[in-house]
Short mmCIF file of C-alpha atoms and ligand atoms in Angstrom, two decimals:
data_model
loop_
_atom_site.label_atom_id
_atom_site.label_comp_id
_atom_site.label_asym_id
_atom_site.label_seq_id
_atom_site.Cartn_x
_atom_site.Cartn_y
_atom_site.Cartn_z
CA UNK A 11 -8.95 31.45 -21.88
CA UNK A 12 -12.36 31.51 -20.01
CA UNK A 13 -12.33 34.60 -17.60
CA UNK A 14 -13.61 33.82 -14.28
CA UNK A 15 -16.95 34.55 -13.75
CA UNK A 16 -16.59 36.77 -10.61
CA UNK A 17 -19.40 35.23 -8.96
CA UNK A 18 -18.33 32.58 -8.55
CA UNK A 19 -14.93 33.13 -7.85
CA UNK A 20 -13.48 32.58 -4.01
CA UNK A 21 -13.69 35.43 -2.37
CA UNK A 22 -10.18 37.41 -1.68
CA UNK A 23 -8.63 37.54 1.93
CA UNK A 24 -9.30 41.20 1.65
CA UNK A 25 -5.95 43.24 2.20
CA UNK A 26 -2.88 42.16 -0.01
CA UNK A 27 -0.61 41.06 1.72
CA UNK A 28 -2.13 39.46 5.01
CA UNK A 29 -3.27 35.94 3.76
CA UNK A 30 -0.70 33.39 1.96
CA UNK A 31 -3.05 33.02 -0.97
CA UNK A 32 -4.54 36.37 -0.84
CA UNK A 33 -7.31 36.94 -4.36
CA UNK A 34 -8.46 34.70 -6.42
CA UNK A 35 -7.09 32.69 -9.35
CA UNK A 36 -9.76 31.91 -11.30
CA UNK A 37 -10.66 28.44 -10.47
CA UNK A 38 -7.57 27.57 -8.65
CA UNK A 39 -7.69 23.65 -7.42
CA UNK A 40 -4.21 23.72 -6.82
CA UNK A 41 -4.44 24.82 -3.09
CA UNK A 42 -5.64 22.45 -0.07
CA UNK A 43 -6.57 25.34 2.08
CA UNK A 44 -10.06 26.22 3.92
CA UNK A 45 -12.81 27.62 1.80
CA UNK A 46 -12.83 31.37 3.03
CA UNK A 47 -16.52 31.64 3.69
CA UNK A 48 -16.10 28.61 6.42
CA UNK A 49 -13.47 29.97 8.28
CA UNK A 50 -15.11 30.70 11.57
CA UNK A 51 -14.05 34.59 12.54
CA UNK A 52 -17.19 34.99 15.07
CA UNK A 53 -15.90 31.71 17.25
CA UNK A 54 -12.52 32.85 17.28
CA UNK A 55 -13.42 36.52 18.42
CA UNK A 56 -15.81 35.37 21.12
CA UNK A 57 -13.08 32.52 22.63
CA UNK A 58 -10.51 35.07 22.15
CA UNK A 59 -12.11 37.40 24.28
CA UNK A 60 -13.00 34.57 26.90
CA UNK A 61 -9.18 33.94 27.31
CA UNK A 62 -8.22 37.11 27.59
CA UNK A 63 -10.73 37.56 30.20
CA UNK A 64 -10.42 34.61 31.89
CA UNK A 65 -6.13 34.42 32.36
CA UNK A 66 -5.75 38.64 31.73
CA UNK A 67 -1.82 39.35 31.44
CA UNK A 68 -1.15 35.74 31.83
CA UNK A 69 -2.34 35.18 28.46
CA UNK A 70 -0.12 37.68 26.62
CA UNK A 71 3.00 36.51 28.66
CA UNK A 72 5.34 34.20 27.56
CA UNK A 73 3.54 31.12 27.11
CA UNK A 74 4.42 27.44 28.89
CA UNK A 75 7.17 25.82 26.78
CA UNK A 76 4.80 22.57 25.77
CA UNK A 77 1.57 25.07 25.41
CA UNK A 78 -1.03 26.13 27.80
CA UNK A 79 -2.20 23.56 30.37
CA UNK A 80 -6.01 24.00 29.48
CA UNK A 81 -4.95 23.97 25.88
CA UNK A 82 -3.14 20.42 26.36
CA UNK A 83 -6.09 19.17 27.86
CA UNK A 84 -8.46 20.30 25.35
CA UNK A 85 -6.38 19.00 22.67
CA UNK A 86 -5.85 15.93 24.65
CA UNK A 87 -9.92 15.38 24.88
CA UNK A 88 -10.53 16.17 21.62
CA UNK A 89 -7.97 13.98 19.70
CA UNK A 90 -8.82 11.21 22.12
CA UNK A 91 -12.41 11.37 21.46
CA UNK A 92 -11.88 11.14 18.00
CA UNK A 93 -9.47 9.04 17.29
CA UNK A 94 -10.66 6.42 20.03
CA UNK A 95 -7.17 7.12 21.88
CA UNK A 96 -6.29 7.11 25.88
CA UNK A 97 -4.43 10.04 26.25
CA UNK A 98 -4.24 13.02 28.56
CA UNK A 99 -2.30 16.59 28.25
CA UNK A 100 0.94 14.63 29.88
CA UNK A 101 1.44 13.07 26.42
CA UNK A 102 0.28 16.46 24.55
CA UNK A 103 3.10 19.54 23.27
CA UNK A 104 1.39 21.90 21.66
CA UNK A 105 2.78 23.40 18.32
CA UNK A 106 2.33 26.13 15.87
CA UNK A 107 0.35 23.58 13.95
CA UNK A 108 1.02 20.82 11.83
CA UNK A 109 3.84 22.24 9.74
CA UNK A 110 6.29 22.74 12.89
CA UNK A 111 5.29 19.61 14.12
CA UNK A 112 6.43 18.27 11.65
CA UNK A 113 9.73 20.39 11.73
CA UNK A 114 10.22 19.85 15.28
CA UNK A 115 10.37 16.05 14.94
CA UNK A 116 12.99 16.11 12.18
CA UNK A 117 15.64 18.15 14.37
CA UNK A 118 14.34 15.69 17.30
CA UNK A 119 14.62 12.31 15.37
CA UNK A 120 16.74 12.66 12.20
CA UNK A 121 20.32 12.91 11.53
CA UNK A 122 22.08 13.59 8.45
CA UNK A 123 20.77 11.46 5.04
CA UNK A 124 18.47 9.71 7.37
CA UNK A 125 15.56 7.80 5.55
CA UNK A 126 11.91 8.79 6.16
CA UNK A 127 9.83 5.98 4.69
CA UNK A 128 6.74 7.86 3.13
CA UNK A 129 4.14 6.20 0.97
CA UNK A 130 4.51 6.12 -2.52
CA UNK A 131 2.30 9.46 -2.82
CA UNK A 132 2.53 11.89 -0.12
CA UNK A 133 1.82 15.32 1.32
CA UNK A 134 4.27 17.75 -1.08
CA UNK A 135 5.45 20.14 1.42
CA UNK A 136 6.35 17.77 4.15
CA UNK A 137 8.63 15.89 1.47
CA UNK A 138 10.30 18.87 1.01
CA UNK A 139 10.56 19.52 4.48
CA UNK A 140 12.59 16.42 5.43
CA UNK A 141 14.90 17.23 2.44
CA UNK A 142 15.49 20.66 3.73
CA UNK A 143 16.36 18.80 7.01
CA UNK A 144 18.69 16.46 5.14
CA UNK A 145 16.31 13.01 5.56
CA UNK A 146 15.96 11.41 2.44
CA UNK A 147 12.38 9.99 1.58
CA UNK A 148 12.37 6.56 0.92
CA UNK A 149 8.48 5.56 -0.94
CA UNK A 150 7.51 2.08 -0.06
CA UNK A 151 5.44 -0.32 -1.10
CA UNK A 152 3.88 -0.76 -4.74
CA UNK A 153 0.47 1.13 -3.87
CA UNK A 154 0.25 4.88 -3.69
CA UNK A 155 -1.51 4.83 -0.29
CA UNK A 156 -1.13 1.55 1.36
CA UNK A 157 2.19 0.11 2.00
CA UNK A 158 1.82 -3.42 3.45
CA UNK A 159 3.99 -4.77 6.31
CA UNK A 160 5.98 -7.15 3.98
CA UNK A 161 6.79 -4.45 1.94
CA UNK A 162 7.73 -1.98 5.08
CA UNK A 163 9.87 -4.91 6.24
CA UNK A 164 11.52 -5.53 2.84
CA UNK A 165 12.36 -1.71 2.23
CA UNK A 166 13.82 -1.07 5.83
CA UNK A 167 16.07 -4.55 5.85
CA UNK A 168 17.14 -3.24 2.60
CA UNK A 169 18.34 0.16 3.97
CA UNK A 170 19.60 -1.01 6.89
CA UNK A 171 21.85 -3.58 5.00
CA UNK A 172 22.98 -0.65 2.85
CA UNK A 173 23.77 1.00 5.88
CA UNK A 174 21.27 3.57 6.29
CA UNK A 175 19.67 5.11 9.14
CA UNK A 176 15.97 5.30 8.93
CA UNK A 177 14.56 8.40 11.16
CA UNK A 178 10.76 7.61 11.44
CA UNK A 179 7.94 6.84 8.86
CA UNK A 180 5.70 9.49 7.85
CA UNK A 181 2.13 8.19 6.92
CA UNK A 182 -1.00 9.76 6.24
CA UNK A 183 -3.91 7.20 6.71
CA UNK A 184 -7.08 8.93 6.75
CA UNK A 185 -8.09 11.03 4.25
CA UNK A 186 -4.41 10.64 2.76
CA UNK A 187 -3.11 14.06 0.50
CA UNK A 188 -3.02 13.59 -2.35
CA UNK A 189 -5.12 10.50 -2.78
CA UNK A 190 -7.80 10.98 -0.82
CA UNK A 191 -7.90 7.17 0.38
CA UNK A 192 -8.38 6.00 3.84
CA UNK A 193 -7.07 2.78 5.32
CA UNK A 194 -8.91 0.23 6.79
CA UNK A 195 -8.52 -0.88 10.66
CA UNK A 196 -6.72 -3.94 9.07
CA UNK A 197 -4.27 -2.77 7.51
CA UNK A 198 -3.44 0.14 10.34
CA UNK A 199 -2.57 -2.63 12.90
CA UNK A 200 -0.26 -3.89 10.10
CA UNK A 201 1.63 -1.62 9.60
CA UNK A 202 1.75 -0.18 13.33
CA UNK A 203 2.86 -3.89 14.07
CA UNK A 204 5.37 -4.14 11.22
CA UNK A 205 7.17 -0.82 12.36
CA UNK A 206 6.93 -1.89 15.73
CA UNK A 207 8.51 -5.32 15.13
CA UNK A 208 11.15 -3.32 12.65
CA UNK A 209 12.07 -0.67 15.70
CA UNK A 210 10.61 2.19 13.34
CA UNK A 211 8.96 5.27 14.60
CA UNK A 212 5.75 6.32 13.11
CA UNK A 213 5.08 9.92 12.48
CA UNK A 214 1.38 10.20 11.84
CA UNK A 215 -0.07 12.95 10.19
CA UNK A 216 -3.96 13.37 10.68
CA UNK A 217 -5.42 16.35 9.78
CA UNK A 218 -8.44 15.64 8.04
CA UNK A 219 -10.00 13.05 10.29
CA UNK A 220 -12.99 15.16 11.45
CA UNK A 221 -13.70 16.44 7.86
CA UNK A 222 -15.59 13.11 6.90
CA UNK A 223 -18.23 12.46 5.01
CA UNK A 224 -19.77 9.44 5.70
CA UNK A 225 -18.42 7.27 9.13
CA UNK A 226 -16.18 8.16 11.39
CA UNK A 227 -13.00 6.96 10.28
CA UNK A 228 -11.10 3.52 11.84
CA UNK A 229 -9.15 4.54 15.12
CA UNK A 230 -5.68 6.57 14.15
CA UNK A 231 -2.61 4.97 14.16
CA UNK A 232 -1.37 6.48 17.60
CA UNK A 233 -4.81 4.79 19.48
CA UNK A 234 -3.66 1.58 18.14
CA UNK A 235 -0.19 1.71 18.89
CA UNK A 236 1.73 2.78 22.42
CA UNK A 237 2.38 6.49 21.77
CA UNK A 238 6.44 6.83 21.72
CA UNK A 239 6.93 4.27 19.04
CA UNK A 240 3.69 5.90 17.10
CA UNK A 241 3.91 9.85 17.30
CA UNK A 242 0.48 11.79 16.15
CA UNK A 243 1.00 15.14 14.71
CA UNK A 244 -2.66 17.22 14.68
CA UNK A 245 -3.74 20.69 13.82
CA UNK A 246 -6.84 22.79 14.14
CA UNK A 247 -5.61 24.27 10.49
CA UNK A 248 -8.61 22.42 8.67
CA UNK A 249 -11.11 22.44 11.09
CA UNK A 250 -10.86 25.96 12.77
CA UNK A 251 -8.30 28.23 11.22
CA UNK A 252 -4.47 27.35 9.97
CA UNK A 253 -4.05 31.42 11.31
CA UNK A 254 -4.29 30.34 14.72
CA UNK A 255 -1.34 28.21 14.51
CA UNK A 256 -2.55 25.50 16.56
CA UNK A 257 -1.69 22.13 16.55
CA UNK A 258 -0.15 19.52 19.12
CA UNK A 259 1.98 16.32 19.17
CA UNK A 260 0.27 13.11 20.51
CA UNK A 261 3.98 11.71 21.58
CA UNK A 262 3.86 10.26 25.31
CA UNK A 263 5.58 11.87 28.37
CA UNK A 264 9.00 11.41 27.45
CA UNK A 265 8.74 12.97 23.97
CA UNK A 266 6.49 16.00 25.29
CA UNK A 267 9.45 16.40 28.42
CA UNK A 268 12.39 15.88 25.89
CA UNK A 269 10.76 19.05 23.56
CA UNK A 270 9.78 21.12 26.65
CA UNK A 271 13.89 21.71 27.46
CA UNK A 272 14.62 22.46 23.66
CA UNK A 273 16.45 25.95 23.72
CA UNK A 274 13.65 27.11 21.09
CA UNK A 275 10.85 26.89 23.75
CA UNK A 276 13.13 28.00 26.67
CA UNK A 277 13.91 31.25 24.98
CA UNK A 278 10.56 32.08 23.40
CA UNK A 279 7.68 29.84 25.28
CA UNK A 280 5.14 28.26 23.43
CA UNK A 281 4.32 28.84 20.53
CA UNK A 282 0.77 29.34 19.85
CA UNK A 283 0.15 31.11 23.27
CA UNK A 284 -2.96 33.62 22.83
CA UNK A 285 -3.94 30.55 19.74
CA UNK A 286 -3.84 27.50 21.76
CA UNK A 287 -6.00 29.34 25.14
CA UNK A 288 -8.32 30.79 22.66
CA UNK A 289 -8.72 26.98 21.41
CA UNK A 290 -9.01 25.65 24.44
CA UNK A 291 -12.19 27.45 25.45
CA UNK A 292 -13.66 27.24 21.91
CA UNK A 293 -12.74 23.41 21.59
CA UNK A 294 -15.14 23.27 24.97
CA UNK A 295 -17.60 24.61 23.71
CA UNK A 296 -20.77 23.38 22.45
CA UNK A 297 -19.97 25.23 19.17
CA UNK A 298 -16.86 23.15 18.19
CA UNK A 299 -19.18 19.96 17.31
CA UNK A 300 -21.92 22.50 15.34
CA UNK A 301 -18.86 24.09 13.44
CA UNK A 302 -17.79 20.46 12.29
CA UNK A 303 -21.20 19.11 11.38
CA UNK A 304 -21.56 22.72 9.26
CA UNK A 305 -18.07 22.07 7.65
CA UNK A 306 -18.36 18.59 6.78
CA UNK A 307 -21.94 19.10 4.98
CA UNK A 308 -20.32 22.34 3.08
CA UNK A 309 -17.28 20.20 2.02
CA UNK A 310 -19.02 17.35 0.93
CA UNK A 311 -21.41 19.58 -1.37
CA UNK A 312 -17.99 20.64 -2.96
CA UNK A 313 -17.33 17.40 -3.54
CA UNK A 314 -19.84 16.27 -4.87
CA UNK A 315 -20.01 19.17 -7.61
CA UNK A 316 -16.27 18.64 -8.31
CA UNK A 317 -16.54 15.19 -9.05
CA UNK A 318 -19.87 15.91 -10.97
CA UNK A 319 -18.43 18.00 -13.22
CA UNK A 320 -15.28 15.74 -13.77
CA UNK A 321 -17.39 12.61 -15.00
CA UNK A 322 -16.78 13.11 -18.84
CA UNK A 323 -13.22 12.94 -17.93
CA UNK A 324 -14.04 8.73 -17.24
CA UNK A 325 -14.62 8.87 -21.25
CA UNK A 326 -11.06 9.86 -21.75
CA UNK A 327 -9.56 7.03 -19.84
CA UNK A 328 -8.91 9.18 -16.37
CA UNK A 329 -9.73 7.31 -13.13
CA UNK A 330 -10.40 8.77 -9.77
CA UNK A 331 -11.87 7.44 -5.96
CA UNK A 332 -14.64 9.24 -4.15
CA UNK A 333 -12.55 10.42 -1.03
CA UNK A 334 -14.83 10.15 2.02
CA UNK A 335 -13.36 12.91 3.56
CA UNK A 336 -11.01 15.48 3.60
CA UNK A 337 -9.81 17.72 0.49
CA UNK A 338 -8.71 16.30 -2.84
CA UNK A 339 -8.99 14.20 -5.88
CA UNK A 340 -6.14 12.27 -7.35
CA UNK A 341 -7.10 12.00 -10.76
CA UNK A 342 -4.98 9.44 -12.25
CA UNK A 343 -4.73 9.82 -16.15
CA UNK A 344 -5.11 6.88 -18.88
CA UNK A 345 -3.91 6.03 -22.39
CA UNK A 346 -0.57 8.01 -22.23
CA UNK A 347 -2.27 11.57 -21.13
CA UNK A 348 0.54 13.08 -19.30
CA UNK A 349 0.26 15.63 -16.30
CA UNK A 350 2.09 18.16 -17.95
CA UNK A 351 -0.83 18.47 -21.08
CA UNK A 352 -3.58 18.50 -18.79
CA UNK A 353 -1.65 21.41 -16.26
CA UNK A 354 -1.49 23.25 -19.44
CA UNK A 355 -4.63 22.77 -21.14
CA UNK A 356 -6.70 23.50 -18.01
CA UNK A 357 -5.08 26.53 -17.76
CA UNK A 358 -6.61 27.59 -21.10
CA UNK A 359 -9.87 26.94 -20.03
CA UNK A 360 -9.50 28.45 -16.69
CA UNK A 361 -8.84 25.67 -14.08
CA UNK A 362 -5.47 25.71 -12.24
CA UNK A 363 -4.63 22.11 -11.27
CA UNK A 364 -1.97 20.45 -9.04
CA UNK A 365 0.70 18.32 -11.15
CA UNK A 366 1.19 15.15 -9.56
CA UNK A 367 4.93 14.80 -9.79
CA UNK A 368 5.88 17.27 -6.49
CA UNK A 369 3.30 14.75 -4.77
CA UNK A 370 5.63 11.36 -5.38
CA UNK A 371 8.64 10.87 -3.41
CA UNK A 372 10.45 9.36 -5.67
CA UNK A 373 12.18 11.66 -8.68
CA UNK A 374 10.21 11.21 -12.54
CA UNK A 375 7.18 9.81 -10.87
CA UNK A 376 3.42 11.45 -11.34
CA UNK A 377 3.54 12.30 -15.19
CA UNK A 378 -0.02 10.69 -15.83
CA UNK A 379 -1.84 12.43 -12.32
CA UNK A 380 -2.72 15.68 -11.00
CA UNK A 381 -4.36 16.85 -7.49
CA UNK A 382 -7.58 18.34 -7.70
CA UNK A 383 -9.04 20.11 -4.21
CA UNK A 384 -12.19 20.89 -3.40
CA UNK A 385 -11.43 23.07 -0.46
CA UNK A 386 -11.35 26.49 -1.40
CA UNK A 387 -14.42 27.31 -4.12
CA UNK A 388 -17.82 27.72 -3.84
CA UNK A 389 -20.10 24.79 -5.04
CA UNK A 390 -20.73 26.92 -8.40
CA UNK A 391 -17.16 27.53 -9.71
CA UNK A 392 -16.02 24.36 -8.72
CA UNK A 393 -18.67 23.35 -10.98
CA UNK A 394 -17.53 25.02 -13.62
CA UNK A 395 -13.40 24.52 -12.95
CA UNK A 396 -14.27 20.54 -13.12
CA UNK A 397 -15.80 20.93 -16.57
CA UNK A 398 -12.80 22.60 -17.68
CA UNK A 399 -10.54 20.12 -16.30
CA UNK A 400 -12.82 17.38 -17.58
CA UNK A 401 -12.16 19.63 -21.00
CA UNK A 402 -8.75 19.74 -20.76
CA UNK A 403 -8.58 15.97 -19.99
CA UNK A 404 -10.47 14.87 -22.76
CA UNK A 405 -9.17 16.95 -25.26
CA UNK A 406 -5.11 15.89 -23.84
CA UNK A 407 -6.35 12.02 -24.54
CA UNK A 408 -7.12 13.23 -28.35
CA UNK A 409 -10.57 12.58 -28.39
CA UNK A 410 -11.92 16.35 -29.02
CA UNK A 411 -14.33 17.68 -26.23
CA UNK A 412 -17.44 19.19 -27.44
CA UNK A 413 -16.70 22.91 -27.78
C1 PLP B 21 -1.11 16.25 5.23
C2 PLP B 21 -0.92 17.65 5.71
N1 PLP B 21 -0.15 17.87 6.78
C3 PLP B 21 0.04 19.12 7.26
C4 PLP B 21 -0.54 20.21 6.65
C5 PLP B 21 -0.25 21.59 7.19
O1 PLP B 21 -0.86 21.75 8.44
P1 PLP B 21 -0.64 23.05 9.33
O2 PLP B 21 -1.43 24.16 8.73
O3 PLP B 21 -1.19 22.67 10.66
O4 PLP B 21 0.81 23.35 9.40
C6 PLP B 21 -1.35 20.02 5.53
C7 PLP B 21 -1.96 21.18 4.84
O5 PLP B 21 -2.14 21.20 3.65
C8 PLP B 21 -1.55 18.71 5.05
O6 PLP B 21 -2.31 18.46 3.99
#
C-alpha cells in the first residue's frame, strides 16, 4: 500500500465533523465534489455581508416559500444566459439545491412503483432517490448516455401496455455523471420531441454546464422544449459552493405556484433563505464570470493530469472519452477485467475508485467500469492516483505492470 504523500493530498475541511467528506483518503477519486482550494469563501463572505446589509432582519426571517424574489431573478438570468433559455423568476422555485429538487419533484410527480426512465448509466444517488420514493428506474436505450427517440418510444409503449405509470424521465445531457459525454443539439430535440409526442415529463438535471472546457455546450433541454413538459433542475453546488444549498427549478408558472402552497414551504419558508440572497448579489456580480473562467481552467488542468496518468491503462484493453466538461471519467474495462479487481487492486496502490455497478440502473450491470473524478485533488496527486489506477488496471488484465 503506497502511503499518501501528504503533499499532495487534498487538503481536510478542517474541523471533524463539519464537512460530509471531512480529511483526506489518500487519493480518493471516488467523490464528485469541489476541489477544496476552489471553493470560493472570500465571495461568499463579501455577498453575505451585502445581503445582510442590504434586506437587515428581512433576510434572517422566514424566507418566501418559492425563494427570494432577487434570488429568482438572478437564477432566472443566469440559467437563461447559459442555457440559451427565455425564462424569468415567474418560472423559477428556488431549492436547497439539486438534491431536493430532485426530491421535491418525486413527491410532486410520482406515485407508487411509478417508472422514471433514466439512461442506461446515471447519477448514483438520484437512482436511489427515486427508489426511496417508490419510482422504479426504468434504463433505456442500448447506449449508456444517449437514448434515441425510437428507443424512448419503444420502452414507454412497453410499460404502458404492461400497465405502468411512468412519472417523468430523468436525463443528464451535458457533462452526463458518470460518463462524462455530452449530447449533441440533434439528438436533444429528439428526445425532447419523442417525450413530448409520448406525454412524458422530462426532469433535466444540469449541473455541470458552466464547468466546460472547450465550447459552450448545445442549448439545455428546458430552452428547447416549453418548460412544464421539460422541468430543469440547477444548483450553484459545482460552481459556487454545495454548502450554500442553492439551487432552483426551471418548471413554468404553474409548477413554481403548485410547489409554493406545499405544506413544507408554508410551515418553514424557503429553503435556502440567507443562501439564495447571498447568491443573488454574488451571481450579479462581476466576480461570478471571473470565478467560472478560474474554475474551468483549474478543472481542466485536473483533467488533463488524470487522464495523463491513466494512458498505460489503453495497453490493458481499458477505454475511456475525454469529457469536455464537468467531473469524471468512465473508464470502461476490456478483455474480461472486472470492476471489482480493479476497486481492489487500486486500493493497494493507493487510489480509491468508484465501482461502476451503483452507477447502472439496472441490477448486475457495471462489472467491467468504474468512475474516476477529477474534482477534488490537486493536479499532483491526481497524477500520481491515475498511475496507480493505470497499475491496478493493467496488472487486473494479467499483463504485469512494471513495478
Ligand atoms: C448529476 C448530479 N445531480 C445532482 C447532484 C447534487 O447536487 P446538489 O449538491 O445541488 O444537491 C450531483 C452531485 O454530485 C450530480 O452529479
Amino acid at each position: 500500500m503506497i502511503t499518501p504523500d501528504p503533499r499532495t493530498a487534498c487538503p481536510s475541511g478542517g474541523t471533524p465533523g463539519i464537512a460530509q467528506v471531512e480529511s483526506d483518503d489518500g487519493l480518493d477519486l471516488r467523490v464528485g465534489q469541489p476541489a477544496p482550494a476552489l471553493l470560493p469563501t472570500d465571495l461568499v463572505a463579501r455577498h453575505q455581508a451585502v445581503a445582510l446589509d442590504r434586506y437587515g432582519p428581512a433576510a434572517l426571517a422566514y424566507g418566501a416559500n418559492a425563494g427570494p424574489l432577487p434570488a429568482r431573478e438572478a437564477l432566472a438570468a443566469w440559467t437563461a444566459g447559459a442555457e440559451d433559455g427565455h425564462w424569468t423568476a415567474r418560472d423559477v422555485f428556488v431549492t436547497a439545491g439539486a438534491s431536493h429538487a430532485l426530491a421535491l419533484l418525486c413527491e410532486e410527480l410520482g406515485t407508487p412503483d411509478a417508472r422514471v426512465l433514466v439512461q442506461r448509466a446515471s447519477y448514483s444517488v438520484a437512482l436511489d432517490l427515486f427508489r426511496r420514493h417508490r419510482l422504479r428506474p426504468l434504463p433505456v436505450g442500448a447506449d449508456d448516455c444517449v437514448p434515441t427517440a425510437a428507443e424512448l418510444t419503444a420502452s414507454v409503449r412497453a410499460a404502458r401496455r404492461a400497465g405502468e405509470r411512468i412519472a417523468f424521465a430523468y436525463l443528464q445531457p451535458t457533462f452526463h455523471n458518470p460518463t462524462g459525454r455530452t449530447w449533441t443539439t440533434a439528438q436533444r430535440q429528439a428526445v425532447v420531441e419523442a417525450c413530448a409526442d409520448l406525454g412524458v415529463t422530462v426532469v433535466e438535471d444540469d449541473p455541470y454546464r458552466e464547468v466546460h472546457f472547450g465550447d459552450r455546450p448545445p442549448p439545455s433541454l428546458a430552452a428547447l422544449g416549453p418548460l412544464g413538459p421539460v422541468i430543469g433542475v440547477r444548483t450553484l453546488s459545482k460552481v459556487l459552493a454545495p454548502g450554500l444549498r442553492v439551487g432552483c427549478v426551471v418548471g413554468g408558472a404553474a409548477l413554481r405556484a403548485r410547489l409554493e402552497r406545499a405544506p413544507l414551504f408554508a410551515s418553514g419558508g424557503g429553503m435556502a433563505h440567507i443562501g439564495a440572497l447571498t447568491a443573488a448579489s454574488l451571481l450579479a456580480s462581476p466576480a461570478f464570470p471571473a470565478h467560472l473562467r478560474h474554475l474551468r481552467v483549474a478543472y481542466r488542468e485536473r483533467r488533463d493530469a488524470l487522464l495523463g496518468a491513466l494512458a498505460p491503462a489503453a495497453g490493458a484493453g481499458a477505454r475511456w472519452e475525454r469529457p469536455d466538461g464537468g467531473f469524471f471519467v468512465w473508464l470502461r474495462l476490456g478483455g474480461g477485467v472486472l470492476a471489482d479487481t480493479v476497486e481492489k487492486l487500486s486500493v493497494r496502490y493507493g487510489a480509491q475508485v468508484l465501482h461502476g455497478a451503483p452507477c447502472r440502473a439496472r441490477l448486475g450491470d457495471g462489472r467491467q467500469a468504474v468512475r474516476v473524478s477529477y474534482s477534488m485533488h490537486p493536479v499532483p496527486a491526481l497524477t500520481t492516483a491515475g498511475q496507480a489506477l493505470a497499475r491496478a488496471v493493467t496488472e487486473a488484465s494479467g499483463r504485469n505492470p512494471s513495478r
